[in-house]
Coordinates of C-alpha atoms in Angstrom, one line a residue:
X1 CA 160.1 135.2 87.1
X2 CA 158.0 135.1 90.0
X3 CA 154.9 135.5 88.3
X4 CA 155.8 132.9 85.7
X5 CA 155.9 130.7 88.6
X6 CA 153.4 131.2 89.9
X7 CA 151.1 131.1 86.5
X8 CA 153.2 127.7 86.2
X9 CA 151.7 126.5 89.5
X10 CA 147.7 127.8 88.5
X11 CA 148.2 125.4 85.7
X12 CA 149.3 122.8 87.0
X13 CA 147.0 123.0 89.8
X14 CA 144.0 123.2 87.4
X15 CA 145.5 120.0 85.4
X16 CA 145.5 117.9 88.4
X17 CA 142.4 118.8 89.7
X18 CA 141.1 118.0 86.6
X19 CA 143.0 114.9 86.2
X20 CA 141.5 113.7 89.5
X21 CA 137.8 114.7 88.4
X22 CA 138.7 112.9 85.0
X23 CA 139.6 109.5 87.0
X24 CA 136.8 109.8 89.9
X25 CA 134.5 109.9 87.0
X26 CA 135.8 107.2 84.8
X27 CA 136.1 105.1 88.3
X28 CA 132.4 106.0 88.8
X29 CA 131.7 104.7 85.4
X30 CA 133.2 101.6 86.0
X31 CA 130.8 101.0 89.5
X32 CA 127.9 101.8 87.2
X33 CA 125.0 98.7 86.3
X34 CA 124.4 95.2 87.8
X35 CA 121.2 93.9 89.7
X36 CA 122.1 92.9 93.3
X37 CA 119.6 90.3 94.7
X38 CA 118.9 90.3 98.4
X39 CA 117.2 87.3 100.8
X40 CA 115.1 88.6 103.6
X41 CA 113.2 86.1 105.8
X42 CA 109.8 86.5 106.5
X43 CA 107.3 88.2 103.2
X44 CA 106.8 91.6 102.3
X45 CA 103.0 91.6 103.0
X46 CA 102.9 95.7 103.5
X47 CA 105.4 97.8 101.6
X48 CA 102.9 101.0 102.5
X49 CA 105.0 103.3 104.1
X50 CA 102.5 104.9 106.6
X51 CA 102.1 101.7 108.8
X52 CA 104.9 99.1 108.3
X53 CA 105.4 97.1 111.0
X54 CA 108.1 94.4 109.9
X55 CA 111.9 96.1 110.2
X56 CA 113.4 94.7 106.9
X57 CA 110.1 95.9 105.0
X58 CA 110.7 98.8 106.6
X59 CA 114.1 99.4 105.6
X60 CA 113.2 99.1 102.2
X61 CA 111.0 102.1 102.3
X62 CA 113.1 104.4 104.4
X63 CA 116.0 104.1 102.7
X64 CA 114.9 103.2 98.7
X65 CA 111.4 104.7 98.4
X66 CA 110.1 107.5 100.6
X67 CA 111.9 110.2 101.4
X68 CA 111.6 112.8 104.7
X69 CA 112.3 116.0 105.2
X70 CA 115.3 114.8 107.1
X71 CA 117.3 112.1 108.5
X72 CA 119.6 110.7 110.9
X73 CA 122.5 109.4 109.6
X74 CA 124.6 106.6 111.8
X75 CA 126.6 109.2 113.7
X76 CA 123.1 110.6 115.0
X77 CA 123.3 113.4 113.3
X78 CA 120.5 115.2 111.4
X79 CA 120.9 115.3 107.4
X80 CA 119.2 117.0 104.5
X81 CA 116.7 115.0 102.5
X82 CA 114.3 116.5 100.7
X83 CA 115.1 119.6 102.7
X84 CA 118.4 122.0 102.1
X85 CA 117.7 123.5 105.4
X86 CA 116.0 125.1 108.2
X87 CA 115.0 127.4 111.1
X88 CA 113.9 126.4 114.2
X89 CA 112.6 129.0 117.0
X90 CA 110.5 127.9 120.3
X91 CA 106.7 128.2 118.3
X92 CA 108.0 125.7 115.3
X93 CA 110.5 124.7 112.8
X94 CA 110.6 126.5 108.9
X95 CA 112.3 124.0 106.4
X96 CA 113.4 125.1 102.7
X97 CA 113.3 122.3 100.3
X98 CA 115.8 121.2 97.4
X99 CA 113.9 123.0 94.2
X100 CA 116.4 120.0 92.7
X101 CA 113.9 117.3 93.6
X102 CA 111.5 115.0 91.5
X103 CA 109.2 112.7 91.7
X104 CA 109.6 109.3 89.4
X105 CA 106.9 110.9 87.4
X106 CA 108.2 114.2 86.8
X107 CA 107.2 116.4 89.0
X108 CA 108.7 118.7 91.3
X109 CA 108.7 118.3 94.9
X110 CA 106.5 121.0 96.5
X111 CA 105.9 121.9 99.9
X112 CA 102.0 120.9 99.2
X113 CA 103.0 117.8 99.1
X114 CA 104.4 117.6 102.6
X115 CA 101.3 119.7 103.5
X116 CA 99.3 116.7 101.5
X117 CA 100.7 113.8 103.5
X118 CA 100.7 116.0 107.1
X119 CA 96.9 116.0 106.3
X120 CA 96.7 112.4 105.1
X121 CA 98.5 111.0 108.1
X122 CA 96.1 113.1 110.6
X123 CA 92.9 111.7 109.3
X124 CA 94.0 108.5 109.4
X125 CA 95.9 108.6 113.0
X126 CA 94.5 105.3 114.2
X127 CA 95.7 103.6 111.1
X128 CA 99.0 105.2 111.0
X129 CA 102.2 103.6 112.9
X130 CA 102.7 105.3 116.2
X131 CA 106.2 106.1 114.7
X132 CA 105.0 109.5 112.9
X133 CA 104.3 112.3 115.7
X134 CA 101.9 114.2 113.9
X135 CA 99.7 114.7 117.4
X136 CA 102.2 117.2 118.5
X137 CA 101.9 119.5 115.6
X138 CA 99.6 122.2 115.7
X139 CA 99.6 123.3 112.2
X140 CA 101.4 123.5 108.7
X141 CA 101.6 126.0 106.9
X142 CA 102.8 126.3 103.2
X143 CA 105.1 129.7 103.0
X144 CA 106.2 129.2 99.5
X145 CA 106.4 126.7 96.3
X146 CA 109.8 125.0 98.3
X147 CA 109.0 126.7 102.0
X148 CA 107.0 124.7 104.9
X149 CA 106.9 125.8 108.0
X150 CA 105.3 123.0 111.5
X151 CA 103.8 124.8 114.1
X152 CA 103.9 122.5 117.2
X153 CA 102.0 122.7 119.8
X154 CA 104.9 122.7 122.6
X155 CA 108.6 123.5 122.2
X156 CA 110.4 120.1 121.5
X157 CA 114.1 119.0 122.3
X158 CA 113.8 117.1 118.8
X159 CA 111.6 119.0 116.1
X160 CA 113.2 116.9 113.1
X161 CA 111.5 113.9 114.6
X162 CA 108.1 115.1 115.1
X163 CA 108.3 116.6 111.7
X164 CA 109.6 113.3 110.1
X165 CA 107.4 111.2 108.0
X166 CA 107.4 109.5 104.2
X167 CA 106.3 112.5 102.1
X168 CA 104.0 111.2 99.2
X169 CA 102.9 112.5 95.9
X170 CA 100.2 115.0 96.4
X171 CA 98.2 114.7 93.0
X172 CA 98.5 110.9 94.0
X173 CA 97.0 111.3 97.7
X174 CA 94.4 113.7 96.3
X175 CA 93.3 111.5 93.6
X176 CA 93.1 108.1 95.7
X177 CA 91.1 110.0 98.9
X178 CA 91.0 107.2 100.8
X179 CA 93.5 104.8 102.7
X180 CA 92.7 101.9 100.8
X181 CA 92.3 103.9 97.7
X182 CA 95.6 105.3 97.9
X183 CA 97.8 102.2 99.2
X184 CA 96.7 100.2 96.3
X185 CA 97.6 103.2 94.1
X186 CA 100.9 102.9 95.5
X187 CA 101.7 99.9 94.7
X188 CA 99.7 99.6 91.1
X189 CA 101.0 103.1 90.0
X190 CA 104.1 104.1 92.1
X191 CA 105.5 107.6 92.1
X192 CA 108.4 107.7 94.5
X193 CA 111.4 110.5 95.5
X194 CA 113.6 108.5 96.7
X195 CA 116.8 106.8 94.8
X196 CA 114.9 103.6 93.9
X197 CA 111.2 103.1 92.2
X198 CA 108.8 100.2 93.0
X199 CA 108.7 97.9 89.6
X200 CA 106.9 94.3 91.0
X201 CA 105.8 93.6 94.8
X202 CA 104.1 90.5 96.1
X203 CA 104.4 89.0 99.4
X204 CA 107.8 86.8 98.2
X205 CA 109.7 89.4 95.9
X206 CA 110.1 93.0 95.7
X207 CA 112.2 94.3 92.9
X208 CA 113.2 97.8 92.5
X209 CA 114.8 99.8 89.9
X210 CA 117.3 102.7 89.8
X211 CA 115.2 106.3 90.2
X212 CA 116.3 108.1 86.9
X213 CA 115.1 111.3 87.9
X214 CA 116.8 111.2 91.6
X215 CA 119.0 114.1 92.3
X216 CA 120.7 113.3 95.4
X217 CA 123.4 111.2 93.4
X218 CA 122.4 108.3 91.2
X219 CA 122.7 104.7 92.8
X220 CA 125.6 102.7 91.3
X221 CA 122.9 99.6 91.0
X222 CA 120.2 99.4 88.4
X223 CA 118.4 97.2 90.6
X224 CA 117.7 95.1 94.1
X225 CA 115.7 92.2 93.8
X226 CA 115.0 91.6 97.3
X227 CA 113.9 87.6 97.9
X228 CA 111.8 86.5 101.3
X229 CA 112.1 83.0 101.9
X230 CA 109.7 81.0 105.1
X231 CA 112.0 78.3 105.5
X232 CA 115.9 78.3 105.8
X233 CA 115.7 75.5 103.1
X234 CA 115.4 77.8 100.3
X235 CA 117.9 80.1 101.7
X236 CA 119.9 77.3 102.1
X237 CA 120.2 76.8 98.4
X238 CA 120.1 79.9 97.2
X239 CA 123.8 80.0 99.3
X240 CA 125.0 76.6 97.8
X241 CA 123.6 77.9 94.1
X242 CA 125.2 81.8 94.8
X243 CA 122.4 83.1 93.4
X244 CA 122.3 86.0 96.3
X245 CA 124.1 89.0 97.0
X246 CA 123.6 90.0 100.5
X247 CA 121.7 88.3 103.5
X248 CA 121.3 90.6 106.7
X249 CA 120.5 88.5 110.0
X250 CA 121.6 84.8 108.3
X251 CA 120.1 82.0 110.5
X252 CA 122.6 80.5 112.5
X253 CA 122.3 77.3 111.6
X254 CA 123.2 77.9 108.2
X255 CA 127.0 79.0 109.2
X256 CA 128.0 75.3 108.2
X257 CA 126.4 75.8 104.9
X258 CA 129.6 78.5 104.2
X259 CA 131.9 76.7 105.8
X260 CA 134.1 76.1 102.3
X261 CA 132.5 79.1 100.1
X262 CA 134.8 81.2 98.9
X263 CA 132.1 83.6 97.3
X264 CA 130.7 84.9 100.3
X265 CA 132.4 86.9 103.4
X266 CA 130.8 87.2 107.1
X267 CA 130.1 91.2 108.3
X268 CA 129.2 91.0 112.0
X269 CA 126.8 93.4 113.8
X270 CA 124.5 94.2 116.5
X271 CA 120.6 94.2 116.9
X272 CA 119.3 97.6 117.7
X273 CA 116.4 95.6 119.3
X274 CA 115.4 92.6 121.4
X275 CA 113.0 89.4 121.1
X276 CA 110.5 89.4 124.0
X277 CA 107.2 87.9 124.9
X278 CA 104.4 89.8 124.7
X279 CA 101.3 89.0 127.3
X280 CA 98.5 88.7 126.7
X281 CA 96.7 91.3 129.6
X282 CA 93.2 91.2 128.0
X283 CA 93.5 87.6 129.6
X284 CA 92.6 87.7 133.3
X285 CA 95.1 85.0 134.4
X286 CA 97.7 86.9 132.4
X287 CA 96.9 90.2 133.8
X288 CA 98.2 88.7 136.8
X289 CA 101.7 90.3 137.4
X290 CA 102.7 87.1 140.0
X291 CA 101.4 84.6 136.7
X292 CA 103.9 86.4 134.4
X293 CA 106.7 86.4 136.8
X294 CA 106.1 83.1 137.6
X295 CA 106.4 81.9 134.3
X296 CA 109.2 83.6 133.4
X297 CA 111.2 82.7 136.5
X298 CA 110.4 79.4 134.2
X299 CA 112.6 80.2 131.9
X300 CA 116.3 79.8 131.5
X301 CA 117.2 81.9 128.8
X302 CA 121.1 82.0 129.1
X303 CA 121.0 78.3 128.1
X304 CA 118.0 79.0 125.1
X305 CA 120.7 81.3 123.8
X306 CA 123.6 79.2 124.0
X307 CA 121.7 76.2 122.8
X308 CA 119.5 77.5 120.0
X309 CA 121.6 80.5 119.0
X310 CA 124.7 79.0 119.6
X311 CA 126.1 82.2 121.4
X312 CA 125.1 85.1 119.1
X313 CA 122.7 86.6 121.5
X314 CA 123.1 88.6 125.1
X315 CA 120.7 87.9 127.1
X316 CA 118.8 91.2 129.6
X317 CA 116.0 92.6 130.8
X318 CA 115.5 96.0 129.6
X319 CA 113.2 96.9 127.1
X320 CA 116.7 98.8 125.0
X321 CA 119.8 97.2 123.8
X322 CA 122.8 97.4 125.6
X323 CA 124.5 99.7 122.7
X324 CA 121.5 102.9 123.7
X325 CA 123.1 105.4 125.1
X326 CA 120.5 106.0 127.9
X327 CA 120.6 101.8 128.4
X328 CA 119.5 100.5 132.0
X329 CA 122.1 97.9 132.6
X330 CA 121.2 95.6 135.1
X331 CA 121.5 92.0 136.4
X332 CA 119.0 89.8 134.0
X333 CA 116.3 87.4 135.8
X334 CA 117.8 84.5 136.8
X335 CA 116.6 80.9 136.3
X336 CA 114.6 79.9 139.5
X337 CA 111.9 77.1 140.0
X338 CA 111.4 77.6 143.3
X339 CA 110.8 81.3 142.8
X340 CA 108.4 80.2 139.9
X341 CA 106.3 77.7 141.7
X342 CA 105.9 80.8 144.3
X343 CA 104.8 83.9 142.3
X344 CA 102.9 81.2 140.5
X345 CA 101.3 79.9 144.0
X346 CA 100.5 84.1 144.6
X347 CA 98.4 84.0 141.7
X348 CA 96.5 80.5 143.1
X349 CA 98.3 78.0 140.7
X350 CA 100.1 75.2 142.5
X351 CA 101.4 71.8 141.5
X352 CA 99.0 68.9 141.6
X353 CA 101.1 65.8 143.7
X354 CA 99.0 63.1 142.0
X355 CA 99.1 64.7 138.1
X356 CA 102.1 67.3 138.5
X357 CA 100.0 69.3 136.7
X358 CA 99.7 73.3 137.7
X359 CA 96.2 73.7 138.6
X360 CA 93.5 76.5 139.9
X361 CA 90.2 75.6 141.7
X362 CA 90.7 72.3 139.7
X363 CA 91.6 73.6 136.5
X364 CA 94.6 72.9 134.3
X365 CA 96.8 75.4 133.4
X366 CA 96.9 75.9 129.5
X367 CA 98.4 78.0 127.4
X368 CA 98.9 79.0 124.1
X369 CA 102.1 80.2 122.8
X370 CA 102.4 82.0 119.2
X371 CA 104.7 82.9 117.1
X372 CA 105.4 83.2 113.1
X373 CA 107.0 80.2 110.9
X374 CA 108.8 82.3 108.8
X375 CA 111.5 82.5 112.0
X376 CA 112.7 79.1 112.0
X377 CA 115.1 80.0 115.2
X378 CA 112.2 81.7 116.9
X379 CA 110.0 78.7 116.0
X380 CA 112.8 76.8 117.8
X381 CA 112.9 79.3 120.8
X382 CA 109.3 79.1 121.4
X383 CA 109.5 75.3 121.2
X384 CA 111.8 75.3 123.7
X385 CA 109.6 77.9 126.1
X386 CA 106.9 75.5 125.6
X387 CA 109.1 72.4 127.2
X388 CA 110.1 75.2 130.1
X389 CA 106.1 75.7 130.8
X390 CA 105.8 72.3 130.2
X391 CA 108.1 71.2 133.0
X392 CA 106.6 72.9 135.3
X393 CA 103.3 71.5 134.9
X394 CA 101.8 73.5 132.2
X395 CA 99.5 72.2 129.2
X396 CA 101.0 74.3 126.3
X397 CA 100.3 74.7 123.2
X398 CA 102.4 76.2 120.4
X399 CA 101.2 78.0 117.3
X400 CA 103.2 78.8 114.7
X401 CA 101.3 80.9 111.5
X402 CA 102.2 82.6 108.1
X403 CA 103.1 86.1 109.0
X404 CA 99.8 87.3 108.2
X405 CA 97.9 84.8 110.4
X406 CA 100.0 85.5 112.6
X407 CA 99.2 89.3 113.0
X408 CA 95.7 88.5 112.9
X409 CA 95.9 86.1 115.7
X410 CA 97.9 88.9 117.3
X411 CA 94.6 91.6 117.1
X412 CA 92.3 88.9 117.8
X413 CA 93.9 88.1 121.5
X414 CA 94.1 84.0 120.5
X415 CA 97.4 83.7 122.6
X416 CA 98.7 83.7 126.2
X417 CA 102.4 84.8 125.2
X418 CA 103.6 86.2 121.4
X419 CA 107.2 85.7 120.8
X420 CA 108.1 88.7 119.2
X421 CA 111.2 91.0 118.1
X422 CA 111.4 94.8 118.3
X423 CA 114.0 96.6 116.5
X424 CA 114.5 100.8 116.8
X425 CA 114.0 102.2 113.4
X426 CA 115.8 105.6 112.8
X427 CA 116.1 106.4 116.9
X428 CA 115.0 105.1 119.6
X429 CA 111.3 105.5 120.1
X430 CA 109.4 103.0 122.1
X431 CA 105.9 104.3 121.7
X432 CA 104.3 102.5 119.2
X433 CA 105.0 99.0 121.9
X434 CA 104.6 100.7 125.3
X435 CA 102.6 104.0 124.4
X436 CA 99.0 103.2 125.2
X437 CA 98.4 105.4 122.0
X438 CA 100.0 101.8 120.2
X439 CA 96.7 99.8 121.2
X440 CA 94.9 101.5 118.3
X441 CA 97.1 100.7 115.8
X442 CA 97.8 97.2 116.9
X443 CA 101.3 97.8 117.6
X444 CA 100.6 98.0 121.4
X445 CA 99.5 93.8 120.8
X446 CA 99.4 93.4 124.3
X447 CA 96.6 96.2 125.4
X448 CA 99.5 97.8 127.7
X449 CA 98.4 101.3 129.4
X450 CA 99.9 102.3 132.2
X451 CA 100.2 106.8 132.2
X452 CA 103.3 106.6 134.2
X453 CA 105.1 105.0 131.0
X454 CA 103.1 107.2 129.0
X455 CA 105.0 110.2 130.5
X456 CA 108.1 108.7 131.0
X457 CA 108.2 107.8 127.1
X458 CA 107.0 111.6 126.4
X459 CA 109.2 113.5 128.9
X460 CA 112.3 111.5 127.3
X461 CA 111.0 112.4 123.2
X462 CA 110.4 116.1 124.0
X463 CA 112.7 117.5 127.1
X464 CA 116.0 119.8 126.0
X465 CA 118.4 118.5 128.7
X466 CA 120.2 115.0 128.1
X467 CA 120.6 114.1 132.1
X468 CA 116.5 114.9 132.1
X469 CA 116.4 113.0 128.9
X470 CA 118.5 110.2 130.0
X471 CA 116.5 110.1 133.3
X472 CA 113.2 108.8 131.9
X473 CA 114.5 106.4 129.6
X474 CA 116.1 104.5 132.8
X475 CA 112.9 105.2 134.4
X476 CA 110.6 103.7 131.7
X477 CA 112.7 101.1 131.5
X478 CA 113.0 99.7 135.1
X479 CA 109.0 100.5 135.2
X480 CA 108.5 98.1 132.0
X481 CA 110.1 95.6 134.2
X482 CA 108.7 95.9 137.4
X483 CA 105.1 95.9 135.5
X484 CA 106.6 92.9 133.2
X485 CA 104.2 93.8 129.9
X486 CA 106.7 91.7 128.1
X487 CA 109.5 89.1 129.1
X488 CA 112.7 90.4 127.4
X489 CA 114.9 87.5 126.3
X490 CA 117.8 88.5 124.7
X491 CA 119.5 90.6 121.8
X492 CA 120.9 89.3 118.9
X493 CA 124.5 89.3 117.4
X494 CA 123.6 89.3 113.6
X495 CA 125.5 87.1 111.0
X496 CA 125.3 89.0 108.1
X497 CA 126.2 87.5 104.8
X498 CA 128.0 89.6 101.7
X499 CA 129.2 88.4 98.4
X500 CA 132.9 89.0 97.8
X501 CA 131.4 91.4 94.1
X502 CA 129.4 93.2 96.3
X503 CA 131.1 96.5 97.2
X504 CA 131.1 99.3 99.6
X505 CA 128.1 97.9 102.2
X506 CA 127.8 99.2 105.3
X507 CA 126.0 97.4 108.4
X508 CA 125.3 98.5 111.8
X509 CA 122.9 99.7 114.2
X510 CA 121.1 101.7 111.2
X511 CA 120.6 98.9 109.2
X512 CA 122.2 97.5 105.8
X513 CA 120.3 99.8 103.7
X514 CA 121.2 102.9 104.4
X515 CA 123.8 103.6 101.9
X516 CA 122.6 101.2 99.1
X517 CA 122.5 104.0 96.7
X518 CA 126.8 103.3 97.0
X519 CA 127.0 99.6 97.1
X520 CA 128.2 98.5 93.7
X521 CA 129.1 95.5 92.0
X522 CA 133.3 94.2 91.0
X523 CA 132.0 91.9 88.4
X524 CA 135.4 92.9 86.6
X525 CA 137.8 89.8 88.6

């Protein structure tokens, strides 16, 4: 009798476990298909994955395209990619890849293609983003068809992150030779890993299509057409028309435009970033420490915020965000004229009685203040810095260019003060602003190099113990604003915009991408 029981029991164990596999799959069936269409603001002028250096963009390539050997999911933690798993000891890290891994094309992911793109991104360091540590490996070696093991040149509390970086196709790097060769290769010819392919790119649309051959479990989607409008007036209608699925970071003056639009719902989150200014120092008034606190003294950013971004915004002085773990949470700069006119008198600018114009040896102060006119809300924030300076007896003038003028303008020095964002990709890594490495690669705009930040930035990527860890990131912090490279002004509270069909997205301090492969669409109501 017993036994009979219990045989009873195996079978009906069996039939319910298959029962639920039957239903999870039919249920997966029914999440399958749809195109999903995204608005981004700004344009997608550089979708190459080695040197990105807008966040959305790169979003779309961390999360859709390339693939690591690892990554770190929003608990922090470090995940598989393209790796299964791996080894660590003082001298290096050994990883063992997924021999269940193709490329769009149909190859098999080899460990000569990380070897391929190590190589690549070394001989083309000063082009590469300061985001990819590949100056503190020593060597790599490949141990086997699926084994790689990174030799580094000093222990490191964080190996993954040194040995991080968007692994390309090797046939397709060795083919192109060249940089230029190979990023228009990319984009004419695309052979990704990742669970979307590349299908049409320009600087207004990127559309991508489901990855047939990726292995990591098959996106729900067949496609994200992701749309990048310059002017809220487009996004504006695109909202009244429905004709988008998702909008991360929605311009706040556009709330109204929901206001009676059932089709859409709000999903709130925070900036992992700040917008700042960025001097100038190649400038020899600007190099002046007293000239930059002067003019930001100027400033009175609590009622920018509440004004032009009608609350969403916190406004501090640390180069972090409040929600870093190792965040140096202090008082912001107040709002003070008469502290202003001061530092600005230490660096031989006073007011004129006759003009009230600020003036040196009998020259007016002018400035030039830039910015991009994609932003219309930073457009609106740097209009309003301009009436600050103004105020005060500044001549300002206020340039707002197409992103790509913009950068240009940016490499060429034609500014005083940028107005910027900076967002942490993956973890927090502050190099590729503050490292003086940055100024190669443009990323360090300002020509900042001071070696104290240099070591504080290093000691708090590479030392084992948090409190050391935790230590110099407060320490580079308080010394980016006693040396004022940049004027913080605030972090954003992001608006983000979902339609009520689109399922299962996820938004925080990692982004709204990182589990696209799961959104899906309830076109069934």
């Amino acid at each position: 009798m017993k036994l009979l029981f219990g045989a009873v029991m195996i079978l009906f164990i069996i039939t319910a476990l298959f029962t639920c596999n039957k239903n999870s799959e039919e249920e997966n069936l029914k999440k399958q298909g749809g195109t999903v269409t995204v608005a981004i603001q700004g344009s997608a002028n550089n979708l190459f994955p080695y040197n990105i250096r807008e966040y959305y963009v790169q979003e779309i390539s961390h999360n859709l395209l390339t693939q690591s050997l690892t990554h770190i999911g929003p608990d922090g933690d470090i995940s598989p990619e393209l790796a299964t798993s791996w080894e660590i000891d003082s001298a290096g890290i050994t990883y063992f890849l997924d021999s269940k891994r193709f490329w769009s094309n149909g190859d098999q992911v080899l460990a000569g293609d990380i070897l391929a793109s190590f190589k690549f991104l070394k001989q083309n360091r000063a082009q590469v983003s300061t985001l990819f540590k590949t100056q503190f490996v020593k060597n790599v070696l490949v141990i086997d068809s699926f084994t790689v093991r990174f030799e580094l040149k000093r222990e490191a509390l964080s190996p993954h992150a040194i040995c991080r970086f968007p692994v390309l196709n090797q046939k397709q790097i060795i083919k192109a030779g060249d940089w230029e060769n190979l990023k228009k290769s990319y984009y004419k010819e695309f052979i990704g890993c990742g669970p979307f392919v590349l299908k049409r790119y320009s600087s207004e649309s990127v559309y991508l299509e489901k990855n047939p051959r990726y292995q990591a479990g098959l996106p729900f989607l067949d496609a994200i057409n992701f749309r990048f409008y310059s002017d809220t007036d487009s996004l504006e209608s695109w909202l009244q028309m429905e004709t988008v699925d998702l909008v991360p970071d929605l311009p706040h003056n556009l709330l109204k435009t929901l206001k009676n639009k059932n089709f859409y719902t709000i999903v709130p989150s925070v900036e992992p970033g700040y917008t700042f200014i960025g001097w100038n120092l190649s400038r020899q008034e600007v190099a002046n420490r007293a000239f930059r606190k002067g003019l930001s003294l100027a400033l009175d950013r609590q009622t920018m915020v509440d004004g032009v971004m009608s609350g969403y915004a916190t406004v501090y002085d640390a180069p972090a965000y409040p929600e870093f773990w190792a965040y140096y949470d202090t008082p912001p700069m107040a709002f003070d004229l008469e502290k202003a006119h001061g530092y600005l008198k230490k660096a031989d600018w006073a007011r004129n009685k006759n003009t009230r114009k600020l003036e040196k040896n009998g020259e007016i102060m002018r400035l030039t203040i830039l910015t991009n006119k994609e932003n219309k809300l930073r457009v609106k924030i740097a209009s309003n810095i301009k009436a600050y300076w103004e105020s005060i007896g500044a001549e300002v003038e206020l340039k707002s260019l197409a992103w790509g003028d913009f950068l240009q303008a940016l490499k060429e020095k034609k500014y005083d003060a940028a107005l910027v964002s900076w967002v942490a990709v993956d973890a927090f890594d502050p190099s590729e602003l503050y490292h003086s490495s940055g100024i190669k690669s443009d990323n360090n705009f300002m020509g900042f190099a001071n070696d104290t930040v240099d070591t504080f930035i290093e000691n708090a990527l590479s030392m084992k113990n948090k409190n050391a860890r935790s230590q110099n990131w407060l320490l580079f912090q308080k010394k980016i604003i006693e040396e004022l490279p940049v004027t913080v002004l605030f972090g954003k509270r992001l608006v983000n915009v979902v339609s009520k069909k689109l399922k299962n997205v996820k938004i925080n301090s990692h982004g709204f991408l990182y589990n696209a492969k799961e959104y899906w669409l309830d076109d069934r109501k």
